[in-house]
Short mmCIF file of C-alpha atoms and ligand atoms in Angstrom, two decimals:
data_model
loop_
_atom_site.label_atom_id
_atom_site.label_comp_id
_atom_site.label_asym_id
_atom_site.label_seq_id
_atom_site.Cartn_x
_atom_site.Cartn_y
_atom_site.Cartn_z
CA UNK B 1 -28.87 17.05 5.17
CA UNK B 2 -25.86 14.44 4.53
CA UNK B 3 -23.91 14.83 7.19
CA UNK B 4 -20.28 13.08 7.27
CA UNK B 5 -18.99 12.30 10.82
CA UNK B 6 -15.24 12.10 11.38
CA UNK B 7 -13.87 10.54 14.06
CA UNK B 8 -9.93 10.67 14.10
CA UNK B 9 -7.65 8.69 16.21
CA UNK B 10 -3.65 8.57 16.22
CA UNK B 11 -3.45 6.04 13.19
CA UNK B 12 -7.00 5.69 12.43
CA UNK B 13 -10.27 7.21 10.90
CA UNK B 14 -13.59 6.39 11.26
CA UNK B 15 -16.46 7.64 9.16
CA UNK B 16 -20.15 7.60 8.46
CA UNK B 17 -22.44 9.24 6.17
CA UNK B 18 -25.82 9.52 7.85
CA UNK B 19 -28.90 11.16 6.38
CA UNK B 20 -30.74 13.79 9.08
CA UNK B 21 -32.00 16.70 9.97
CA UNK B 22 -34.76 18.66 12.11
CA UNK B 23 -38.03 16.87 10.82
CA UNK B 24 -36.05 13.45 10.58
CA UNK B 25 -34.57 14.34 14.29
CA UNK B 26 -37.78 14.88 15.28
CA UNK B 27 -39.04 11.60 14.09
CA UNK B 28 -36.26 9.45 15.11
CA UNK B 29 -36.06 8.92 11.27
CA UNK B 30 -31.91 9.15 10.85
CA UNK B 31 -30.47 7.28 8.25
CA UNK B 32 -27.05 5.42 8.05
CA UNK B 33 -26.05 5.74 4.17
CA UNK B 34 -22.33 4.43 4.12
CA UNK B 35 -19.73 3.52 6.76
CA UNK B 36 -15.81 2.99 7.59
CA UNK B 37 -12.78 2.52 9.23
CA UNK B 38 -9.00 2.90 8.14
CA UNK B 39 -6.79 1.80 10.46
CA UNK B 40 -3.12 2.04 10.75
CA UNK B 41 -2.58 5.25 8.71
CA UNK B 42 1.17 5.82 8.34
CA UNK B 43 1.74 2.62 6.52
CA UNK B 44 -0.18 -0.48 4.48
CA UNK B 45 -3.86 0.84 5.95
CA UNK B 46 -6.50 -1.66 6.66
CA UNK B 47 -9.50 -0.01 4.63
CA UNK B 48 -13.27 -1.41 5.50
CA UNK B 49 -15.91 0.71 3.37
CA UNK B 50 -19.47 -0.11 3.40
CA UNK B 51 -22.86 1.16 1.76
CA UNK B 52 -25.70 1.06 4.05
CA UNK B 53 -26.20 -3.06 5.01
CA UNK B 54 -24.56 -4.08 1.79
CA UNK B 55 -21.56 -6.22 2.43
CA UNK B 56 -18.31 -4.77 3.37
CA UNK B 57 -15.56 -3.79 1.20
CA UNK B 58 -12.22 -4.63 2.69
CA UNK B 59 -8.65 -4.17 1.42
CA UNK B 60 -5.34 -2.53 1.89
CA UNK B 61 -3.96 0.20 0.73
CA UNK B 62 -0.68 2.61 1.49
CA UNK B 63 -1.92 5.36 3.28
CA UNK B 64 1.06 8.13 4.52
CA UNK B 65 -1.25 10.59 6.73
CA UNK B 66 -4.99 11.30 7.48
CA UNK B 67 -5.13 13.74 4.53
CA UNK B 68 -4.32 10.49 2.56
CA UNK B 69 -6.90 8.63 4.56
CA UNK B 70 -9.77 10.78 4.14
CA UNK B 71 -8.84 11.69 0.17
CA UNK B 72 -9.27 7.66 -0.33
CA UNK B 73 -12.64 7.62 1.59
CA UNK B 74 -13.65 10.78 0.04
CA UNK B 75 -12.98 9.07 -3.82
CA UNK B 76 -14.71 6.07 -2.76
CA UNK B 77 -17.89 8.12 -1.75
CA UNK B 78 -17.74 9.60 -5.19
CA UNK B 79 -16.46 6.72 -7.86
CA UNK B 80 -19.61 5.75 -9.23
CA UNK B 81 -19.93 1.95 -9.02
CA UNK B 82 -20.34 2.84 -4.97
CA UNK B 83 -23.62 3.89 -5.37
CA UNK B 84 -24.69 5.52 -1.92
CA UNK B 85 -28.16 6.61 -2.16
CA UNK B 86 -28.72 10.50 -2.47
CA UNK B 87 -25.07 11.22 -2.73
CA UNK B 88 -23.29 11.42 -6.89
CA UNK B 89 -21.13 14.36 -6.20
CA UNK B 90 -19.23 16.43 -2.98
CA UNK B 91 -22.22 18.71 -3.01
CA UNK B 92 -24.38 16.26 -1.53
CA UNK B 93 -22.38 16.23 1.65
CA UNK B 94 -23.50 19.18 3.10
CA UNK B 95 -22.12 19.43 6.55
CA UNK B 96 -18.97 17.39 8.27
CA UNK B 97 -19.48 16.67 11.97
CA UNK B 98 -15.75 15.57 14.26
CA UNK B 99 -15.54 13.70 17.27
CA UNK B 100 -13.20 15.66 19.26
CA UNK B 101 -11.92 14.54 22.78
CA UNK B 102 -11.00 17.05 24.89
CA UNK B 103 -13.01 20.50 25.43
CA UNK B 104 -11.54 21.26 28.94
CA UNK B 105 -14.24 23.83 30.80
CA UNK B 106 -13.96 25.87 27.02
CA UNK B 107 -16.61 23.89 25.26
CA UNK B 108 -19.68 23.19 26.91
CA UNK B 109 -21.44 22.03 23.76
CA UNK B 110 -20.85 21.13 19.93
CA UNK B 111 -19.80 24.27 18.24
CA UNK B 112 -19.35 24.97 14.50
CA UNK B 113 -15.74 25.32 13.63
CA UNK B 114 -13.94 28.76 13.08
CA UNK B 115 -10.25 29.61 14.04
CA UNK B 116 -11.21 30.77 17.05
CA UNK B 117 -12.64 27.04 18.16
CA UNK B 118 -9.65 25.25 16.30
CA UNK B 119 -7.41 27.68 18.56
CA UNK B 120 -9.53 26.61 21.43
CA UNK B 121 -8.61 22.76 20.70
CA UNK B 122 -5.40 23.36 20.24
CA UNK B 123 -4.75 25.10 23.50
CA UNK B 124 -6.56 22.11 25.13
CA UNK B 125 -3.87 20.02 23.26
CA UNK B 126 -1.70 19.90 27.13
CA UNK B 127 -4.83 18.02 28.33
CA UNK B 128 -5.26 15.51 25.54
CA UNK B 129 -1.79 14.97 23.83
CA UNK B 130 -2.92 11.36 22.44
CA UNK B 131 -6.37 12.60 21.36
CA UNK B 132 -6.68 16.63 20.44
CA UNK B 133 -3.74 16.34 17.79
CA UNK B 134 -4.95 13.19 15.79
CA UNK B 135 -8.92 15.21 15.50
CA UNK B 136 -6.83 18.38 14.65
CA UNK B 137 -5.71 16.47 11.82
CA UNK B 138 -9.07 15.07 11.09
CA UNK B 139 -10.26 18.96 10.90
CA UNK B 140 -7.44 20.38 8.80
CA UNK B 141 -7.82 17.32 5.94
CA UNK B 142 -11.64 17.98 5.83
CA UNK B 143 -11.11 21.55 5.31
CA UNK B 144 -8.76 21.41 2.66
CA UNK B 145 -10.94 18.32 1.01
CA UNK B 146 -14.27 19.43 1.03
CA UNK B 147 -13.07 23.35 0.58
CA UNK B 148 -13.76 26.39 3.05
CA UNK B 149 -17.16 26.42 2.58
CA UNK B 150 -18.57 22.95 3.83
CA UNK B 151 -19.60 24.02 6.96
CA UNK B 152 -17.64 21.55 9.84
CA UNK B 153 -19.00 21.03 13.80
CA UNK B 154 -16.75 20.07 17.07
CA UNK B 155 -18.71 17.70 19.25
CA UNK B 156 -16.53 16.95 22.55
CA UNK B 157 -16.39 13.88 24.48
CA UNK B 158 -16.22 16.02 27.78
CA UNK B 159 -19.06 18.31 26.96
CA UNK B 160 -22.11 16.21 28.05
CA UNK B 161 -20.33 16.18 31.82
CA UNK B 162 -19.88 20.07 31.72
CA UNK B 163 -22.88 19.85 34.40
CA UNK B 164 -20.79 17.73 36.87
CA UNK B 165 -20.53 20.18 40.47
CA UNK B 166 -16.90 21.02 42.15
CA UNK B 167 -17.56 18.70 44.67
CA UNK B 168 -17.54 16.02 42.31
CA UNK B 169 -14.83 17.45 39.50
CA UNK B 170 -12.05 19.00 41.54
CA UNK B 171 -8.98 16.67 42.38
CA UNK B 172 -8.14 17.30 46.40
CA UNK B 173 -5.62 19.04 45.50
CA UNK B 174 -4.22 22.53 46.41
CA UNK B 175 -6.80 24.94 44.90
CA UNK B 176 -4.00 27.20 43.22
CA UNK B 177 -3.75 24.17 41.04
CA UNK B 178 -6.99 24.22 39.61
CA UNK B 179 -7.09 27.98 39.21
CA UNK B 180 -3.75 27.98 37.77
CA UNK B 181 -3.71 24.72 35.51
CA UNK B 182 -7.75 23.60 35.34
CA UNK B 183 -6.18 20.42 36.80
CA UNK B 184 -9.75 18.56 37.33
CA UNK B 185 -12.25 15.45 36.36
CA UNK B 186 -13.37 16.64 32.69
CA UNK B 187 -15.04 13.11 31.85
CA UNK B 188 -15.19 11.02 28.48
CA UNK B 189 -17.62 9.37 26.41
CA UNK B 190 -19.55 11.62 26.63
CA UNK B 191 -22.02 11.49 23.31
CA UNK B 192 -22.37 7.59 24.24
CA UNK B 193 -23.85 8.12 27.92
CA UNK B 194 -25.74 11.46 26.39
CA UNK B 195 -27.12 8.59 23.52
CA UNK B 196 -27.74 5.95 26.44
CA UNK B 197 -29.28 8.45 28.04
CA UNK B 198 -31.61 9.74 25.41
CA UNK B 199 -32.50 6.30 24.23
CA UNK B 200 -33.11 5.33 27.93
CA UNK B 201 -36.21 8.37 27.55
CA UNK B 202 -37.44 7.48 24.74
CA UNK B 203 -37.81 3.70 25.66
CA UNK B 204 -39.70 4.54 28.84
CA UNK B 205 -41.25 7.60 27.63
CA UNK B 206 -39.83 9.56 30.59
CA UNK B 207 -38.75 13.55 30.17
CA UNK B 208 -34.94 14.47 30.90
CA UNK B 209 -36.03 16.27 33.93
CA UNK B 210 -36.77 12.89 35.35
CA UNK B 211 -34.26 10.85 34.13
CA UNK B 212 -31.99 9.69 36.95
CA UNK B 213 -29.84 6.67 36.08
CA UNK B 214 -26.50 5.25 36.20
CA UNK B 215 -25.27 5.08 32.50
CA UNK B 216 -21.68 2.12 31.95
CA UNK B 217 -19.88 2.19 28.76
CA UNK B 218 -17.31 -1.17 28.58
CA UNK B 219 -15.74 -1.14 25.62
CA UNK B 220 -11.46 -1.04 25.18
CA UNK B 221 -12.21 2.21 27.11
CA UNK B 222 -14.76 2.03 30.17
CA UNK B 223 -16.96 5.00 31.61
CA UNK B 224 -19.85 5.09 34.34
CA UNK B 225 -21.91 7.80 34.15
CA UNK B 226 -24.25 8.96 37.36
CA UNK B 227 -26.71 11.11 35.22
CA UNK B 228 -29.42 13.42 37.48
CA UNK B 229 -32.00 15.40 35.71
CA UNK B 230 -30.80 14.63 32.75
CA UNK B 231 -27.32 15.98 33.20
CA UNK B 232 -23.97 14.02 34.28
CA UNK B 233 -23.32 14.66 37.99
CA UNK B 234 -20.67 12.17 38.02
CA UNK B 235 -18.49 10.21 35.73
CA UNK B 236 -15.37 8.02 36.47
CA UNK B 237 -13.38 9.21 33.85
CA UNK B 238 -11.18 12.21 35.19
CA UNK B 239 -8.54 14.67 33.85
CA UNK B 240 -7.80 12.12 31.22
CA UNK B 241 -9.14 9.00 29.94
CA UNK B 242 -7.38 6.96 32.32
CA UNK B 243 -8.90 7.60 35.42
CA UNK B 244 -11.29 4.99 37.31
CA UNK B 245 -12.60 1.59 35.84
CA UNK B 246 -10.24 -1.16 34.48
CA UNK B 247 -9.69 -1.23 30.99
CA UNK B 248 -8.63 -2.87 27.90
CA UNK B 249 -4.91 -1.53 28.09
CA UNK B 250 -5.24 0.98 30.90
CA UNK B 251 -5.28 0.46 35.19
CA UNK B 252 -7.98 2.78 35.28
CA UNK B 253 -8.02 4.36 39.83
CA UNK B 254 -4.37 3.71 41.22
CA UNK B 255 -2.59 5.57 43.62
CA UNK B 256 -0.17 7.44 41.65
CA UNK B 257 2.58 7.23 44.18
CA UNK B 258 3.30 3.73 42.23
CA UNK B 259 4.47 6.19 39.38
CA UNK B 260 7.33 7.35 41.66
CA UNK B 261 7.72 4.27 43.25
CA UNK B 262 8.40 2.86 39.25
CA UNK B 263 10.86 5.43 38.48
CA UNK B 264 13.04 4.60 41.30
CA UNK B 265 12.80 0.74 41.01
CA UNK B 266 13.18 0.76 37.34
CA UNK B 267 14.91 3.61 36.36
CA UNK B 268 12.23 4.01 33.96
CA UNK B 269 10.91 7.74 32.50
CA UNK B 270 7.54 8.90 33.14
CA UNK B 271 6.82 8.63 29.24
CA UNK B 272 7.32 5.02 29.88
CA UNK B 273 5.56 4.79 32.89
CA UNK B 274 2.69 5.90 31.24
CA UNK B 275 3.00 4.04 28.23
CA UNK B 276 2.62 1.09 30.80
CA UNK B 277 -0.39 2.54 32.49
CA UNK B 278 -2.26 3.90 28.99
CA UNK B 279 -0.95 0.35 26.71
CA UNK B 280 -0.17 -2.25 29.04
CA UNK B 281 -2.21 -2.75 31.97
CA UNK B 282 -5.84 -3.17 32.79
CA UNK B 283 -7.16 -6.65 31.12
CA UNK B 284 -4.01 -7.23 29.01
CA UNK B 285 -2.07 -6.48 32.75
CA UNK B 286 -3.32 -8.47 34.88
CA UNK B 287 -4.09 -11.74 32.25
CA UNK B 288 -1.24 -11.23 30.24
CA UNK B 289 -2.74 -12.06 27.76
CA UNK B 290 -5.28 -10.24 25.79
CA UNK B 291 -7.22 -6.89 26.17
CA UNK B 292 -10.08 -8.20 24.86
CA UNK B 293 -12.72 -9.71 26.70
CA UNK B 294 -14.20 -12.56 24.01
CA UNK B 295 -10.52 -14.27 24.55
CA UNK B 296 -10.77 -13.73 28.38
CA UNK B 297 -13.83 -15.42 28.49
CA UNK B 298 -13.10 -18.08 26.18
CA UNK B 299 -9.23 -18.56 28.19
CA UNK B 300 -11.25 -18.55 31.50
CA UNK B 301 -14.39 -20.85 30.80
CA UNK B 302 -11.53 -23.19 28.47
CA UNK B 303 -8.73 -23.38 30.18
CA UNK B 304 -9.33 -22.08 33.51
CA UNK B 305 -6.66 -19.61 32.95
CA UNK B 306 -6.30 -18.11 36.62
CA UNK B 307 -5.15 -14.86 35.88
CA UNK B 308 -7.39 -14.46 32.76
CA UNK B 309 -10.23 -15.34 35.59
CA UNK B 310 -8.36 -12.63 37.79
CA UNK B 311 -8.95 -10.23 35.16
CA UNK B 312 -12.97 -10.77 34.42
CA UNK B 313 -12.78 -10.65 38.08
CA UNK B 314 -11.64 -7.41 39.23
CA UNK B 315 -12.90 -6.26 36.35
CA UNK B 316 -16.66 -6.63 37.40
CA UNK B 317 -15.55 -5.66 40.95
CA UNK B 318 -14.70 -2.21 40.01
CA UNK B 319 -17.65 -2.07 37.80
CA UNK B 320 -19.84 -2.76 40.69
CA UNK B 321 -17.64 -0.33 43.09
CA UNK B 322 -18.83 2.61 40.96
CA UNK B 323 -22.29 1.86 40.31
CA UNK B 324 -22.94 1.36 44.12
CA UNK B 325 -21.00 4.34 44.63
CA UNK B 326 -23.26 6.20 42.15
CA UNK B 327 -26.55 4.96 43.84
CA UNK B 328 -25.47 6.66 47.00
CA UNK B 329 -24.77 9.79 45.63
CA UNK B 330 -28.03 9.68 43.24
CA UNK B 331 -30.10 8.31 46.31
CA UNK B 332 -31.07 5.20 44.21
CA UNK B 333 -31.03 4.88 40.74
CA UNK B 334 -34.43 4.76 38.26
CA UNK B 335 -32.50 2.04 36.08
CA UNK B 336 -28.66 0.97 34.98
CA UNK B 337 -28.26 1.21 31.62
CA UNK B 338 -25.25 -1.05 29.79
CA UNK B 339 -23.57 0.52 26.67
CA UNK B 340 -20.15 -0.64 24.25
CA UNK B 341 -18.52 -3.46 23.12
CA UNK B 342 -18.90 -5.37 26.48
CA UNK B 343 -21.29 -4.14 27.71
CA UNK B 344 -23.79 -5.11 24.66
CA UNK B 345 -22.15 -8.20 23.95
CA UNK B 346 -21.13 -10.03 27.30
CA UNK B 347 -24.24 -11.28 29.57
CA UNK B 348 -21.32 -13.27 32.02
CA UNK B 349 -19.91 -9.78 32.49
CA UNK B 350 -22.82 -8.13 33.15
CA UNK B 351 -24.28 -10.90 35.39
CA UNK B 352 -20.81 -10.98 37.37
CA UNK B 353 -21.30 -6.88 37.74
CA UNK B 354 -24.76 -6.55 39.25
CA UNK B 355 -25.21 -10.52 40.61
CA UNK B 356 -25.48 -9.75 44.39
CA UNK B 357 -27.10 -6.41 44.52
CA UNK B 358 -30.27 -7.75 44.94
CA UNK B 359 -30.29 -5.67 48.33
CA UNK B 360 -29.90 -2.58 46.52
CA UNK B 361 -32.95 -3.80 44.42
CA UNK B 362 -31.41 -4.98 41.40
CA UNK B 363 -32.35 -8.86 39.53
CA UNK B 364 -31.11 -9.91 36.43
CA UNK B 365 -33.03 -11.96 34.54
CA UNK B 366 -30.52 -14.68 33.07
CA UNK B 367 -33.13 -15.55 30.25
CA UNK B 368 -33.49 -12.11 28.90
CA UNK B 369 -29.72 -10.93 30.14
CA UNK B 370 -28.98 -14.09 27.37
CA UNK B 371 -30.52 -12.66 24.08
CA UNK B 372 -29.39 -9.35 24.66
CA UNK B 373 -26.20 -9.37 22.30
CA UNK B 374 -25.35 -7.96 19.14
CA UNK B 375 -26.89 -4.55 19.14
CA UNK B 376 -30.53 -5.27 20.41
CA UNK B 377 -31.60 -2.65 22.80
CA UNK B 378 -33.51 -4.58 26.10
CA UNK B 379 -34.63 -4.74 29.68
CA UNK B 380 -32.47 -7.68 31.09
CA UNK B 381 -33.72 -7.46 34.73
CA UNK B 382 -36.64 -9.39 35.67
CA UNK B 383 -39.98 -8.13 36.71
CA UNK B 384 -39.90 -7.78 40.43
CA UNK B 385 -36.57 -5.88 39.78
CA UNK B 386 -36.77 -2.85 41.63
CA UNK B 387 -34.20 -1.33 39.21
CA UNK B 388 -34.72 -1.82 35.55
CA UNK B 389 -31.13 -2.72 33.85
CA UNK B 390 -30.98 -2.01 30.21
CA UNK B 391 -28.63 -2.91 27.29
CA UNK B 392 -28.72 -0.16 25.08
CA UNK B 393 -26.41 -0.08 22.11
CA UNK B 394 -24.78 2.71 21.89
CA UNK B 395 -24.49 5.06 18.96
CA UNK B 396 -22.09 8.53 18.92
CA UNK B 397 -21.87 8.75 15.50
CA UNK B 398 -25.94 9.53 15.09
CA UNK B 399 -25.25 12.35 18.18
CA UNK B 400 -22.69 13.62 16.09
CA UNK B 401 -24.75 14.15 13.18
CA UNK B 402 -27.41 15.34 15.00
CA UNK B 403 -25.44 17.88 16.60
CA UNK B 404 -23.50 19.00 13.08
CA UNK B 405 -27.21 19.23 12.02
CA UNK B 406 -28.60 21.89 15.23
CA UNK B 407 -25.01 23.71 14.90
CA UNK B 408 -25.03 24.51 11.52
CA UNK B 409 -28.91 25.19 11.20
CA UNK B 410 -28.42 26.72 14.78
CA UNK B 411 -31.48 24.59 15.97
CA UNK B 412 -31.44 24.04 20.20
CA UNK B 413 -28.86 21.98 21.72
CA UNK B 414 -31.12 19.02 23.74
CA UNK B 415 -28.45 17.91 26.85
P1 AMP F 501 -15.63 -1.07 21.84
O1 AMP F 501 -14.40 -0.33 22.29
O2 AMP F 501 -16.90 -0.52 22.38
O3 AMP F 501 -15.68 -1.36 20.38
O4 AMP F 501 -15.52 -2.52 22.53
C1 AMP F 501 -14.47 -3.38 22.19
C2 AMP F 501 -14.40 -4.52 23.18
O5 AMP F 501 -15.67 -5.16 23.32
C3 AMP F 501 -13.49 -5.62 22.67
O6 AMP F 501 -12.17 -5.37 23.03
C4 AMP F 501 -14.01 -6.84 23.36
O7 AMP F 501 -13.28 -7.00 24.55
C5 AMP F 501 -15.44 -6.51 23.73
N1 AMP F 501 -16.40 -7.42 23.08
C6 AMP F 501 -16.94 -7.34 21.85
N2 AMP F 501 -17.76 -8.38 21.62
C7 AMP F 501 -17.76 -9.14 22.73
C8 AMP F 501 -18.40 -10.36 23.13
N3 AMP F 501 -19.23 -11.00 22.33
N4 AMP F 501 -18.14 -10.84 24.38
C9 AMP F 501 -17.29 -10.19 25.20
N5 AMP F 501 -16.67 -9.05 24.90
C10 AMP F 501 -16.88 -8.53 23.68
#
């Protein structure tokens, strides 16, 4: 099957076209045919289109809405002179797989989409009010451009942490206000540390039942995952995405009586307040600078830059605050597993994250932590390493094909 994954954020969509199915599943044959990104929809639109490893297509183009978005991908995919192998008309797409965010305790796994699911999303809409509208849109411009029949699949960011227990999702909070509300940890990223995790088997040759590691996305957005058995016990994530590490643009843990604090001091709303928290702070806060971590580097190891050193810095700390955090509740960890755009592609970050844990059993070896960049999946520790620390690239768009694939074919769900 050609399944084409959609993944929808406020002014942007992201798409592949990857080649799979039960037999290619099986074999861990997948194939990527085409790829893209649009970015800000709602006015001149970046446009990057590629076929398989051929050389990007880049350009810029007026783009009003999603609709618009996807009708320009969707004309590219089917002009001729683009050429992506196995696909000449719409009827070689055969399914279309969406990333959507939130799932709330509804969805517990990738479901194929009716109006009772897109009802479901909607209603978790309250939870997700940057996220659940812009993949609503994805969903309603697929269905009206590749017609009621194409079959189309949810997959949900929170759905892979379904397993966590109360103990570790409820907020201490007044219980009314979880029975009332579902006011609770709900967890994100969740295809990436279900992909770290799978890829973390299949490298060691280890069964779910026994896989029991510590799984840390760093990308603009920034997840740990304590993973038991297979399933997510743990995740620092919470309610919404802005809960526990430091981020590009957001504080990540803070105690929210600053919020109050803010609106007194600065007569500012909580809109605002949040806009600071979700745009403004983490990395880009505390350097104020940049959000993103190449220029921190380069503004640190150049110029000394204190506060872009401040940021790298606390950073790491909180990095390492939930992975020792996670080893206590997991009783030890079988191996840490690095995932996203830092986390592949930044050995200082990760050596600054796990350097002084060799009393918890973990050694990074600097030679091997030094080649593993741009997308090659490793062991960085070094042999006597009583924890094995992996960088494993991640990749949510071939879980959400996969998925699109099991849901429509109704094959089993793997965790
Ligand atoms: P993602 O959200 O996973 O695409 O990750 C994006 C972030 O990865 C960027 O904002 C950068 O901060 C970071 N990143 C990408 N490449 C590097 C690199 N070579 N060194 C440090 N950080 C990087």
């Amino acid at each position: 099957m050609n399944v084409f994954v959609l993944n929808c954020g406020s002014s942007s969509l992201k798409f592949q076209i990857i080649e799979t199915d039960a037999d290619l599943i099986e074999k861990d044959a997948d194939r990527q045919l085409a790829k893209g990104l649009i970015e800000r929809i709602g006015s001149e639109a970046i446009v990057t289109l590629q076929v398989g490893d051929n050389p990007p297509f880049r350009g810029a183009q007026p783009l009003r809405d999603h609709k618009a978005a996807l009708a320009h991908v969707i004309n590219w995919v089917m002009a001729p002179e683009t050429h992506i192998p196995g696909i000449s008309g719409l009827s070689d797409i055969h399914a279309v797989g969406h990333r959507v965010v939130h799932g709330a305790e509804r969805f517990k796994g990738s479901h194929l989409i009716d109006k009772s699911v897109i009802a479901g999303i909607q209603e978790c809409i309250d939870l997700a009010p940057l996220h659940n509208p812009a993949n609503l849109k994805g969903i309603f411009a697929a269905i009206e451009l590749f017609g009621p029949a194409m079959p189309q699949v949810a997959v949900f960011d929170t759905a892979f942490h379904s397993t966590m227990p109360e103990t570790a999702y409820l907020y201490a909070l007044p219980y009314q206000l979880y029975r009332r509300f579902k006011i609770r940890k709900y967890g994100f990223h969740g295809t990436s540390h279900r992909y770290v995790a799978f890829r973390y088997r299949k490298l060691t040759g280890k069964q779910r039942k026994e896989t029991n590691i510590i799984t840390v996305h760093l990308g603009n957005g920034c997840s740990a995952c304590a993973i038991r058995g297979g399933q997510s016990v743990d995740t620092s994530m919470g309610m919404t995405p802005l809960e526990g590490l430091m981020m590009g643009t957001r504080s990540g843990d803070i105690d929210p009586t600053v919020i109050e604090f803010l609106m007194h001091k600065e007569g500012t709303s909580v809109d605002e307040i949040f806009s600071t928290l979700n745009k403004r702070s983490g990395l880009l806060g505390i350097s104020g600078l940049t959000n993103d971590m190449r220029d921190l580097e380069g503004e640190a190891e150049e110029h000394q830059d204190r506060r872009a050193i401040l940021a790298i810095e606390m950073f790491c700390y909180r990095v390492k605050k939930y992975i020792g955090g996670y080893m206590a509740i997991l009783n030890g960890t079988d191996a840490i597993c690095f995932a996203g755009g830092i986390g592949e592609n930044a050995p200082g970050i990760r050596k600054r994250i796990l350097g002084n844990m060799e009393w918890l059993g973990v050694e990074i070896d600097d030679g091997r932590n030094a080649k593993a960049i741009r997308g090659r999946e490793m062991l960085i520790s070094s042999d006597t390493s009583r924890v094995p620390v992996y960088v494993i690239p991640t990749n949510e768009e071939l879980i959400l094909a996969r998925d699109t694939v099991r849901a429509v074919k109704s094959l089993p769900f793997p965790g």
